[in-house]
Short mmCIF file of C-alpha atoms and ligand atoms in Angstrom, two decimals:
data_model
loop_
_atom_site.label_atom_id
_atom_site.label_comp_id
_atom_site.label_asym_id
_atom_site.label_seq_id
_atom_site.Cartn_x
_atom_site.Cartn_y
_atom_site.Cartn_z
CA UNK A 1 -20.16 -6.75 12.68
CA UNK A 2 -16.73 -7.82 12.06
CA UNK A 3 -15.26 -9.31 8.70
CA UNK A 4 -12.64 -11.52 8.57
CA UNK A 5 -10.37 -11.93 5.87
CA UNK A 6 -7.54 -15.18 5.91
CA UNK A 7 -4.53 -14.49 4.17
CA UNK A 8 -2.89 -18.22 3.16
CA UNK A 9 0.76 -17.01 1.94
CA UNK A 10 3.36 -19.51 1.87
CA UNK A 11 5.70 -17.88 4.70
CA UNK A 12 2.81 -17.18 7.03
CA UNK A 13 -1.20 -16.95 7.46
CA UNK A 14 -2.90 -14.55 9.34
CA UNK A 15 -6.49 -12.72 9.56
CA UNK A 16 -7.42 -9.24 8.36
CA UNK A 17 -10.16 -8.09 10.60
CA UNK A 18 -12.02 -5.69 9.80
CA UNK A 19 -15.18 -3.51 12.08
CA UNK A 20 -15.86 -0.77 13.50
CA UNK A 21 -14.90 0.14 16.60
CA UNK A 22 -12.59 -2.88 17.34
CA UNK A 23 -9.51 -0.84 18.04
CA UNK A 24 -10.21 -1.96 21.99
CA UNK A 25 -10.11 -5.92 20.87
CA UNK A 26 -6.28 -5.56 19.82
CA UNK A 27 -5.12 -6.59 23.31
CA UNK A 28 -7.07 -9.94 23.17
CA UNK A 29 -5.93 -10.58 19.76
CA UNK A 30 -2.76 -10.39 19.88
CA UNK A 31 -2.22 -12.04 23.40
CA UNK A 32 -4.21 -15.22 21.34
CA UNK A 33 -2.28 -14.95 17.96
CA UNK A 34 1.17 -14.45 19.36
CA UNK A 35 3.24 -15.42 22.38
CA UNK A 36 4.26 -11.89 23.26
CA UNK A 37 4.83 -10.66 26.83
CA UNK A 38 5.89 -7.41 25.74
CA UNK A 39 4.45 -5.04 22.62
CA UNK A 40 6.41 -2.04 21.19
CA UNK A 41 3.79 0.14 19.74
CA UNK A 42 5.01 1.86 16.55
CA UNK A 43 3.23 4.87 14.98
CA UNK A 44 3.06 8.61 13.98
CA UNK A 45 2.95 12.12 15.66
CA UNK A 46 -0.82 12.57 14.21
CA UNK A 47 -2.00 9.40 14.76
CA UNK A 48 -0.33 8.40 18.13
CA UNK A 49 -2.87 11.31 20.09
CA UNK A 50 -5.80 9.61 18.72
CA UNK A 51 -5.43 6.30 18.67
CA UNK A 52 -2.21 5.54 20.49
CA UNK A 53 -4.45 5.68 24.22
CA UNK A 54 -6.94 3.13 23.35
CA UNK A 55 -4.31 0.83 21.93
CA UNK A 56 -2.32 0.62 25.12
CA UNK A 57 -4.86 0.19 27.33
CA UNK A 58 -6.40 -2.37 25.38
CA UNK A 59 -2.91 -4.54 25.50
CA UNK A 60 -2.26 -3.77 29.02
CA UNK A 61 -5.74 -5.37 29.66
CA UNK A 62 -5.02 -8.17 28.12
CA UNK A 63 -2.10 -8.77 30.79
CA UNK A 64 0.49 -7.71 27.95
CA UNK A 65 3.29 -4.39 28.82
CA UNK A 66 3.21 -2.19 26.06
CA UNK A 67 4.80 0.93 25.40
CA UNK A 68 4.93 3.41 22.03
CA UNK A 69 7.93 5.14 19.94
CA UNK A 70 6.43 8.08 18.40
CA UNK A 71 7.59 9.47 15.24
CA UNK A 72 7.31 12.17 12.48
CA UNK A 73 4.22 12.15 9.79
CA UNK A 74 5.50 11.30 6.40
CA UNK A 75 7.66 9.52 3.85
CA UNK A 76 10.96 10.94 5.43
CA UNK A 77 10.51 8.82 8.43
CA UNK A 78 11.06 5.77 6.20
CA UNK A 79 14.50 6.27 6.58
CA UNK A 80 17.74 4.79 7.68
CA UNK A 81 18.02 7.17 10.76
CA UNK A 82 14.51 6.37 12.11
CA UNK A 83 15.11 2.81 11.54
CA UNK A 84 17.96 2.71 13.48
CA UNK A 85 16.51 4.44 16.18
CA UNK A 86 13.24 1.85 16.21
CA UNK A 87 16.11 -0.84 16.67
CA UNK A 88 17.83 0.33 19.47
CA UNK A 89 14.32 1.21 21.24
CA UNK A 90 12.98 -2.46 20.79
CA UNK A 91 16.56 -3.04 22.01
CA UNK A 92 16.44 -0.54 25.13
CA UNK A 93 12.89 -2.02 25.95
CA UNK A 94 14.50 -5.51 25.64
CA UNK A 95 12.01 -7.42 23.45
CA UNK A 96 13.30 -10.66 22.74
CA UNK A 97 12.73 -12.84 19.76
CA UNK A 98 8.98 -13.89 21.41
CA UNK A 99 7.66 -10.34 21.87
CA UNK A 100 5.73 -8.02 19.31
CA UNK A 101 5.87 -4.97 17.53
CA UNK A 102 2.36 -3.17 16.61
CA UNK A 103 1.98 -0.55 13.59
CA UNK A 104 -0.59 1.74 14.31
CA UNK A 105 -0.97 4.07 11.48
CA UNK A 106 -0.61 4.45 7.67
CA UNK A 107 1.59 3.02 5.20
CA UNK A 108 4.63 4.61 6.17
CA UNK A 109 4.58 3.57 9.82
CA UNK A 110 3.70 0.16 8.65
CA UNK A 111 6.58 0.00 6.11
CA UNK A 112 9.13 1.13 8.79
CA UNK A 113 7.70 -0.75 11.51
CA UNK A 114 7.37 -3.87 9.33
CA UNK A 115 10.72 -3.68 8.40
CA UNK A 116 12.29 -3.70 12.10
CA UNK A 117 9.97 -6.53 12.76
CA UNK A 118 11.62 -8.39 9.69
CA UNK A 119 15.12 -7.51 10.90
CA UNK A 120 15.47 -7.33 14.44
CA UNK A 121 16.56 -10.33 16.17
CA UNK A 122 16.18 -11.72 12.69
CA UNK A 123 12.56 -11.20 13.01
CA UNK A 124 9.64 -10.84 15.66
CA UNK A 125 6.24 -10.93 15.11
CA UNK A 126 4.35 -8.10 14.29
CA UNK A 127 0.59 -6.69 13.47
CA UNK A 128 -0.69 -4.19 11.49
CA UNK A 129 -3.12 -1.78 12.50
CA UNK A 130 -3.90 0.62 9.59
CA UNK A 131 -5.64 3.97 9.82
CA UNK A 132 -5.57 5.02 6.33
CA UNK A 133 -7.54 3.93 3.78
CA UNK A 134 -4.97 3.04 1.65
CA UNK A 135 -2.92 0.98 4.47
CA UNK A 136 -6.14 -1.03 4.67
CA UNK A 137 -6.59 -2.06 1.25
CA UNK A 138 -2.85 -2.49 0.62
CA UNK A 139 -0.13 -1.87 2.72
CA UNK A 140 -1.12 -3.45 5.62
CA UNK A 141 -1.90 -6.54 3.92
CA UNK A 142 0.94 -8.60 1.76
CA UNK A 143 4.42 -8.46 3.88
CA UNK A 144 6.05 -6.05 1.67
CA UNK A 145 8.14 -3.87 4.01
CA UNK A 146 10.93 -1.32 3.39
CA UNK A 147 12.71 2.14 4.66
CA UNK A 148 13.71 4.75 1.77
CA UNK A 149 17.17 5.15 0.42
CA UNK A 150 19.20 8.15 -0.59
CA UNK A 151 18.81 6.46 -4.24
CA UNK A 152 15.29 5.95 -4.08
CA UNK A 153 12.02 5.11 -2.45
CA UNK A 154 11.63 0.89 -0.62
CA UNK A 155 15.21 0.40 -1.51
CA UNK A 156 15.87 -1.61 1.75
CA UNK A 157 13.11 -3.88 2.29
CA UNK A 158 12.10 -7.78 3.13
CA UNK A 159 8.76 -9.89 2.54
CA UNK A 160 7.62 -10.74 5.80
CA UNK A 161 3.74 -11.18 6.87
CA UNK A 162 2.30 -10.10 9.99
CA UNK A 163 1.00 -11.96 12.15
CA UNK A 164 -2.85 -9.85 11.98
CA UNK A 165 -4.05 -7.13 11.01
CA UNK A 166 -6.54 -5.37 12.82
CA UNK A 167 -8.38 -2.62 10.87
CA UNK A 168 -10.82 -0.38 12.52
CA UNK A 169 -13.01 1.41 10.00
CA UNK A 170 -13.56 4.41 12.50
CA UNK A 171 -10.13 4.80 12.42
CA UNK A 172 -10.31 6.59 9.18
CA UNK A 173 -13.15 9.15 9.96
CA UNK A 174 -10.19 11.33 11.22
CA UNK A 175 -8.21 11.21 8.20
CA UNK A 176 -7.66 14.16 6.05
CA UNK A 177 -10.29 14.49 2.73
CA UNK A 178 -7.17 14.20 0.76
CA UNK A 179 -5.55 10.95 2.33
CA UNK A 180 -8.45 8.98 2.09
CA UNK A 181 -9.20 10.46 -1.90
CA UNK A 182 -5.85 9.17 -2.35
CA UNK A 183 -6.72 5.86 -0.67
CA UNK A 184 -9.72 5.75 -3.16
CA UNK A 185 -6.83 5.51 -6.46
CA UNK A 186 -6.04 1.67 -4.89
CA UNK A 187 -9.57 0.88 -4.62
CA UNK A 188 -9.79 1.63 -8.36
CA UNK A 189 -6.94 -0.21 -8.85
CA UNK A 190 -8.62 -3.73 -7.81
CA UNK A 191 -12.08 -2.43 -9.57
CA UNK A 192 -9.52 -2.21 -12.68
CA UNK A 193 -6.83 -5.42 -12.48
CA UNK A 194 -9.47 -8.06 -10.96
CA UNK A 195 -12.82 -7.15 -10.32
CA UNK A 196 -15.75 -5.21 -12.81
CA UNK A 197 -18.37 -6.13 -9.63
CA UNK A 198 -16.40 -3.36 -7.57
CA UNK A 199 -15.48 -0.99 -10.19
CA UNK A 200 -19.39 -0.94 -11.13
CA UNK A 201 -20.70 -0.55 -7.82
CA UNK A 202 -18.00 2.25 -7.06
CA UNK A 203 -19.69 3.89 -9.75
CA UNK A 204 -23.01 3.62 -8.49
CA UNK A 205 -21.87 4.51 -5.16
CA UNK A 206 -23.94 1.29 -3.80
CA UNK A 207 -20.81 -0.19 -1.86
CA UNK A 208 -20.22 0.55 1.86
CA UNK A 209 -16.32 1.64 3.63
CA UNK A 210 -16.42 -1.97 5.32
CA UNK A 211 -17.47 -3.95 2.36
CA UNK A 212 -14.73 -2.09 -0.36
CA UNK A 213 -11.92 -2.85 2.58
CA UNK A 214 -13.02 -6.16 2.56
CA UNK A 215 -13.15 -6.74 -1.31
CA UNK A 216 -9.86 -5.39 -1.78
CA UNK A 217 -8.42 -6.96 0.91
CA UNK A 218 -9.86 -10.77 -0.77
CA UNK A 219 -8.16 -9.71 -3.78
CA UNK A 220 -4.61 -8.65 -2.43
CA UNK A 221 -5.17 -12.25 -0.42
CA UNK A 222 -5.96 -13.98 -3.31
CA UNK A 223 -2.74 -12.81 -5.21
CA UNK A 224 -0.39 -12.98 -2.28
CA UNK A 225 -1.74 -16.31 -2.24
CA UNK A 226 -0.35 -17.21 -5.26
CA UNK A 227 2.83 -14.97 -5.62
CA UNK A 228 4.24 -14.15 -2.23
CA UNK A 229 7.44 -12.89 -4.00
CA UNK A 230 6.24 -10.63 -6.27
CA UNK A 231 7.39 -12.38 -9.59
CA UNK A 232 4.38 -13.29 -11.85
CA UNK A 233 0.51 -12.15 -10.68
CA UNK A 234 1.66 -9.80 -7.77
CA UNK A 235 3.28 -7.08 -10.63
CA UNK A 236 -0.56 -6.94 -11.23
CA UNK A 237 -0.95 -4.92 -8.11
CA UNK A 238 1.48 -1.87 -9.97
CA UNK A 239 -1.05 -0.89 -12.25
CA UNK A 240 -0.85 3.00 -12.56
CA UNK A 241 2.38 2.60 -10.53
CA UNK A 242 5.00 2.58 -12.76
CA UNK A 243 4.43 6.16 -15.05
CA UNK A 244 3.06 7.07 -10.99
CA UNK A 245 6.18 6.44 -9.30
CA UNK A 246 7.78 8.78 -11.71
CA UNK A 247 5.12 11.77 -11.28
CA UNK A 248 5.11 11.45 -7.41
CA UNK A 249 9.00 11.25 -7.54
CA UNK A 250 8.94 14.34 -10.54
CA UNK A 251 6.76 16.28 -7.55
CA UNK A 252 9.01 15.85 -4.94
CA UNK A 253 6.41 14.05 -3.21
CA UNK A 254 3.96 17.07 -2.96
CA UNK A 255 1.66 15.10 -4.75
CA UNK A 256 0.78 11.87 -2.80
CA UNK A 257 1.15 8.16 -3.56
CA UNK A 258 -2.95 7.81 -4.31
CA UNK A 259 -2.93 10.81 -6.66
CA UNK A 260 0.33 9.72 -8.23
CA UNK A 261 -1.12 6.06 -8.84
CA UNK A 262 -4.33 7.73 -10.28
CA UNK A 263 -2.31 10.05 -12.83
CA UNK A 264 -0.48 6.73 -13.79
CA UNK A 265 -3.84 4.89 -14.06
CA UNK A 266 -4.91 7.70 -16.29
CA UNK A 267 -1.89 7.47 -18.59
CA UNK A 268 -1.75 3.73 -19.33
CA UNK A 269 -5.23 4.03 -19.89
CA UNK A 270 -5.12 6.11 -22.71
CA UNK A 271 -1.76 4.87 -24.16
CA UNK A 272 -3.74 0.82 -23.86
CA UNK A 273 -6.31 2.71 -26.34
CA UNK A 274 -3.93 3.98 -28.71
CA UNK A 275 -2.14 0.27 -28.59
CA UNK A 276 -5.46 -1.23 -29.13
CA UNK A 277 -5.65 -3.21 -25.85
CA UNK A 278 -8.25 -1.23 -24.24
CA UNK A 279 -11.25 -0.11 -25.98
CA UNK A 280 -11.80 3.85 -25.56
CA UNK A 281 -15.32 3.28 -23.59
CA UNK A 282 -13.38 1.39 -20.75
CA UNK A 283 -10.98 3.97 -20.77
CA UNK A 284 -13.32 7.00 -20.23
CA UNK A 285 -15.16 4.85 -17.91
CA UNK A 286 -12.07 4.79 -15.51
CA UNK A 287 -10.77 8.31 -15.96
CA UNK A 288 -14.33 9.20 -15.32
CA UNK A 289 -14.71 7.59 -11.71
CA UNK A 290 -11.17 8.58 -10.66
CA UNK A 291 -11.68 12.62 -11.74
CA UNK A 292 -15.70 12.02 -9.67
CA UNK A 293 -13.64 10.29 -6.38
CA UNK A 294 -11.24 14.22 -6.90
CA UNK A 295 -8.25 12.30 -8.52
CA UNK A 296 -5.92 13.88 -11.00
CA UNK A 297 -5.50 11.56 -14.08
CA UNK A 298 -3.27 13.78 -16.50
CA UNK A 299 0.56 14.02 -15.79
CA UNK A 300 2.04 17.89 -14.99
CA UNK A 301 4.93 16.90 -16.37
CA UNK A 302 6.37 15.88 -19.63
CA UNK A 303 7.29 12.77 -21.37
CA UNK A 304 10.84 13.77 -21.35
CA UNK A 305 10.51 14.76 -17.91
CA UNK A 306 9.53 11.51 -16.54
CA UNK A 307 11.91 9.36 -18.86
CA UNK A 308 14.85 9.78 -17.14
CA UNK A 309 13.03 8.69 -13.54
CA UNK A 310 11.09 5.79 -15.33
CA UNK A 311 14.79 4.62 -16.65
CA UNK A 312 15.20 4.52 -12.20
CA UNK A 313 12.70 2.14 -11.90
CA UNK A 314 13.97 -0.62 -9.74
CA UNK A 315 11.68 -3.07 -11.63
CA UNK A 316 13.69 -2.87 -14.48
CA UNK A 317 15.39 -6.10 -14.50
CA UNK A 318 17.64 -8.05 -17.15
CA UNK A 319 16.79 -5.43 -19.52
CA UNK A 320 12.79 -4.97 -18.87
CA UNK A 321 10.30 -3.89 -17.03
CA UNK A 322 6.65 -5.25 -16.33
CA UNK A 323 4.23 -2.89 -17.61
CA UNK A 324 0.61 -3.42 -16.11
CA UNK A 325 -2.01 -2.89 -18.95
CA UNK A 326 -5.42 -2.80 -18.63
CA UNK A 327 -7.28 -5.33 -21.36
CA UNK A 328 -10.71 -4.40 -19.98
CA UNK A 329 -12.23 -3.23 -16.46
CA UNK A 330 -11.58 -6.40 -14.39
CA UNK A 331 -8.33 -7.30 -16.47
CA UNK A 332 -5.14 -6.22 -17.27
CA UNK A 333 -2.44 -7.95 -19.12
CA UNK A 334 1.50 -8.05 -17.81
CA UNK A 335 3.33 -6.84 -20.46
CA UNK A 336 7.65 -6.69 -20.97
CA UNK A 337 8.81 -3.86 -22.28
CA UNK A 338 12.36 -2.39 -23.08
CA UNK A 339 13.32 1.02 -22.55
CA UNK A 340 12.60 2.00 -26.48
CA UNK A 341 9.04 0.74 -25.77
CA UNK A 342 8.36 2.12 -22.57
CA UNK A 343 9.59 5.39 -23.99
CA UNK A 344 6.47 5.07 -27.19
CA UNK A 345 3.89 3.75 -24.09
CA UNK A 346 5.42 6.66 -22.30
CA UNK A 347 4.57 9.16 -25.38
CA UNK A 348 1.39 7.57 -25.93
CA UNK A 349 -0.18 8.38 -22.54
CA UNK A 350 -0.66 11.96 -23.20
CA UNK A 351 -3.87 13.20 -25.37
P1 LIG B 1 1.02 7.86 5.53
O1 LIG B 1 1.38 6.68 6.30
O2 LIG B 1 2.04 8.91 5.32
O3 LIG B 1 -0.26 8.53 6.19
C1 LIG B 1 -0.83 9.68 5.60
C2 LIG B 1 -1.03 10.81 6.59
O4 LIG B 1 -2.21 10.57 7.35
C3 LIG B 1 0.08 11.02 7.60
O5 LIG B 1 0.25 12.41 7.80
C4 LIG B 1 -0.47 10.39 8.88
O6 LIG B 1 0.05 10.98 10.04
C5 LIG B 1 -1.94 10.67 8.75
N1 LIG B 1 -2.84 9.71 9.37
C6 LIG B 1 -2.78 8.36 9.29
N2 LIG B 1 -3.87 7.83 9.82
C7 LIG B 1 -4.65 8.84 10.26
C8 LIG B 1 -5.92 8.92 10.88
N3 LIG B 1 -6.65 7.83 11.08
N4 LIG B 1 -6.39 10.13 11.21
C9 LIG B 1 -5.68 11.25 10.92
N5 LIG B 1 -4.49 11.25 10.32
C10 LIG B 1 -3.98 10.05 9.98
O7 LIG B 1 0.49 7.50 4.06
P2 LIG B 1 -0.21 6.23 3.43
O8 LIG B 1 -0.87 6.72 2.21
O9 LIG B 1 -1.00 5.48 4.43
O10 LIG B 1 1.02 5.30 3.04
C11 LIG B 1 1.97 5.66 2.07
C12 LIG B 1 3.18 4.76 2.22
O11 LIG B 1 2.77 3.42 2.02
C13 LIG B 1 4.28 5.02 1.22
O12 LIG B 1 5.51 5.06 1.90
C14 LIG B 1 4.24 3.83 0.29
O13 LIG B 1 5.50 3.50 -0.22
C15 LIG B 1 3.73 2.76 1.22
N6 LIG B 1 3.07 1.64 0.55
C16 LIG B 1 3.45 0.38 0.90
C17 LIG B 1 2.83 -0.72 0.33
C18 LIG B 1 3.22 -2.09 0.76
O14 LIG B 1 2.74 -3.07 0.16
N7 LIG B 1 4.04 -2.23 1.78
C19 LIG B 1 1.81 -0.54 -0.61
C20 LIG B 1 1.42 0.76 -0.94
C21 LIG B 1 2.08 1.84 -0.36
N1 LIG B 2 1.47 -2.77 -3.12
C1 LIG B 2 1.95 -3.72 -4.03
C2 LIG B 2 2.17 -5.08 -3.44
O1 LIG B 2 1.89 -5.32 -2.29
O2 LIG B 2 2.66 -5.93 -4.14
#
C-alpha cells in the first residue's frame, strides 16, 4: 500500500509517498515528475552500501544516467568544504539547469544536498529520499535547507521544495535503536503542537510506522501550507527546539538532535506549569511517553550553562525570540519573549 501525501506550498507542490518497499519505483517517479536526463545521487558512507544499489538501478531503468557522491556520516558534512565539493561534482558530471539531484539518506544529507539543489545553477530540481525516521517526518518535507557555519549550526541556508519525496518505510529497519528513538522526539512533537489523536494513540501503542509518517507528514503539509517562510505558524514546528538547540550545542553534539528536542520538550513543559499555561497532568503525560519511547527529558547542564548559547539563537530577532509553549496536548501557544524572560522560562524548566 502506498500513501500519498500533497504538499500545496506557495513556491512549489509535490507528493510525499510513502510504502514499503518502493525504493525500486524512484526511477519512474522521477523520470514523470521532472525533466531530468541526468540524476546526481547524494548520500552517506552508511547509507550509500545499502541503499545506494537499488537506487541506481532503479533510475537507470527508467532510461535516466545516474551516478552517486558519497560522503561522511554526520553533522560535520554539513559544511562549507563538502558543499563545495557537491558543486563542482554536479559541475564535473555536467548537470544542467534541467537535471536532478536525489538525497538518499537522513537529515544531514538532505540539508546539504538540498542546499546545492537550491544554489547550483540557481537551482535544479531535487527529491528527497529519507531513511531516518526523523528525515521522514520532518526534514525531508518543508524546503528548509542549509550547510553549518563556523558560528553555528543552518547558518547558510534557502527555502526551496523538492520536487518528491519518496520515503520507503523499510528503509528505516536498518537504522540504529538510537536514531530512530531520536526520530520518535519529532513524532511527539506533532502529538504535542497539533494533534491529541496521535499523541493518544502513541501512548497506546495502537498506531503503525506508515500511518505516524503519514500523520506527521499531513501536519508539516498543513503548516508549510500556510507559512512557507517560517514567520507565523511554522515557529510552531520548534517546540522543544529552542532550550534543545542549546543542550545539543552544550554536548558538543554527542547527544543527538531527537534527544536534544526531547530534553527541550521536557523543560518547557515543566516551566508552561509553573507559568500556568499547561496544567501539571498534561505535563507528566508528555514527559511520561518521551522517558517510555528511551528519551532524556531533564537538561545535564545548568541554567547558566545554557544562557549564554540560548543568547546565540539565530531566532532572536529585533530584540525577541519565539518561544513555543505548550497550552495543552494538541496546542501550544507562540509566545515573544526578551532575553530577561527567556532567562526566568529558562530557570523555570528545572524541578
Ligand atoms: P543523520 O542524517 O545524521 O542520520 C543519522 C545517522 O543514521 C547517520 O549516521 C546516517 O549515516 C545513518 N543512517 C541514515 N539512514 C540510515 C539507515 N536507513 N540505515 C542505517 N543507517 C542510517 O541524522 P538525522 O537525524 O536524519 O538528521 C539530522 C539533521 O537534520 C541535522 O543536521 C538537523 O539540523 C537536520 N534537520 C533539518 C530539518 C529541516 O527542516 N531541514 C528539520 C530537522 C532536522
Ligand atoms: N523543522 C522545522 C521546520 O521545518 O520548520
Amino acid at each position: 500500500m502506498m500513501r500519498s501525501v500533497p504538499v500545496n506550498a506557495p513556491s512549489g507542490q509535490y507528493e510525499v509517498k510513502i510504502g514499503s518497499g518502493i525504493l525500486s519505483l524512484l526511477g519512474q517517479a522521477v523520470a514523470e515528475r521532472t525533466k531530468a536526463k541526468k540524476c546526481m545521487v547524494v548520500c552517506g558512507e552508511n547509507v550509500s552500501p545499502l541503499y545506494a544499489p537499488t537506487v541506481l538501478q532503479s533510475l537507470r531503468d527508467a532510461g535516466l544516467e545516474a551516478d552517486k557522491i558519497v560522503f561522511p556520516a554526520g553533522e560535520e558534512t554539513k559544511c562549507l568544504q563538502r558543499y563545495g565539493e557537491l558543486l563542482n561534482a554536479l559541475a564535473d558530471l555536467r548537470l544542467t539547469r534541467s537535471d536532478c539531484v536525489i538525497a538518499l539518506g537522513g537529515g544531514v544529507t538532505g540539508d546539504l544536498a538540498g542546499f546545492a539543489a537550491a544554489t547550483y545553477q540557481r537551482g535544479i530540481a531535487y527529491v528527497q529520499v529519507p531513511t531516518t525516521l526523523l528525515a521522514a517526518v520532518d526534514s525531508s518535507v518543508g524546503g528548509k535547507t542549509a550547510i553549518d557555519l563556523p558560528a553555528g549550526k543552518n547558518q547558510a541556508g534557502a527555502f526551496y521544495q523538492p520536487s518528491l519525496v519518496l520515503c520507503d518505510t523499510d528503509t528505516l529497519s536498518t537504522l540504529p535503536q538510537r536514531e530512530l528513538r531520536a526520530g520518535y522526539a519529532e513524532v511527539i512533537k506533532y502529538g504535542v503542537l497539533g494533534d491529541a489523536g496521535l499523541f493518544q494513540k502513541l501512548e497506546k501503542q495502537s498506531i503503525s510506522l506508515p500511518e505516524i509518517i503519514e500523520t506527521c507528514v499531513r501536519c508539516k503539509a498543513e503548516i508549510v501550507a500556510e507559512d512557507e517562510y517560517d514567520t507565523g505558524r511554522r515557529r510552531l514546528l520548534n517546540l522543544g527546539h529552542t532550550f534543545g538547540h542549546a543542550v545539543e550545542s552544550r554536548s558538543h553534539f554527542t547527544l543527538l538532535h531527537g534527544e536534544a528536542v526531547a530534553i527541550g520538550m521536557g523543560m518547557i513543559c515543566r516551566a508552561a506549569v509553573k507559568k500556568k499555561y499547561l496544567s501539571k497532568e498534561d505535563c507528566e503525560r508528555i514527559t511520561a511517553l518521551l522517558e517510555k519511547t528511551g528519551l532524556p527529558t531533564e537538561s545535564p547542564y545548568g541554567p547558566d550553562e545554557l544562557y549564554e548559547t540560548l543568547l546565540l539563537d539565530k531566532k532572536f530577532s529585533g530584540g525577541k525570540l519565539h518561544l513555543i509553549v505548550p497550552c495543552s496536548i494538541g496546542k501550544c501557544d507562540i509566545v515573544p519573549v526578551t532575553p530577561e524572560e527567556l532567562r526566568e522560562w529558562l530557570e523555570m524548566s528545572y524541578e
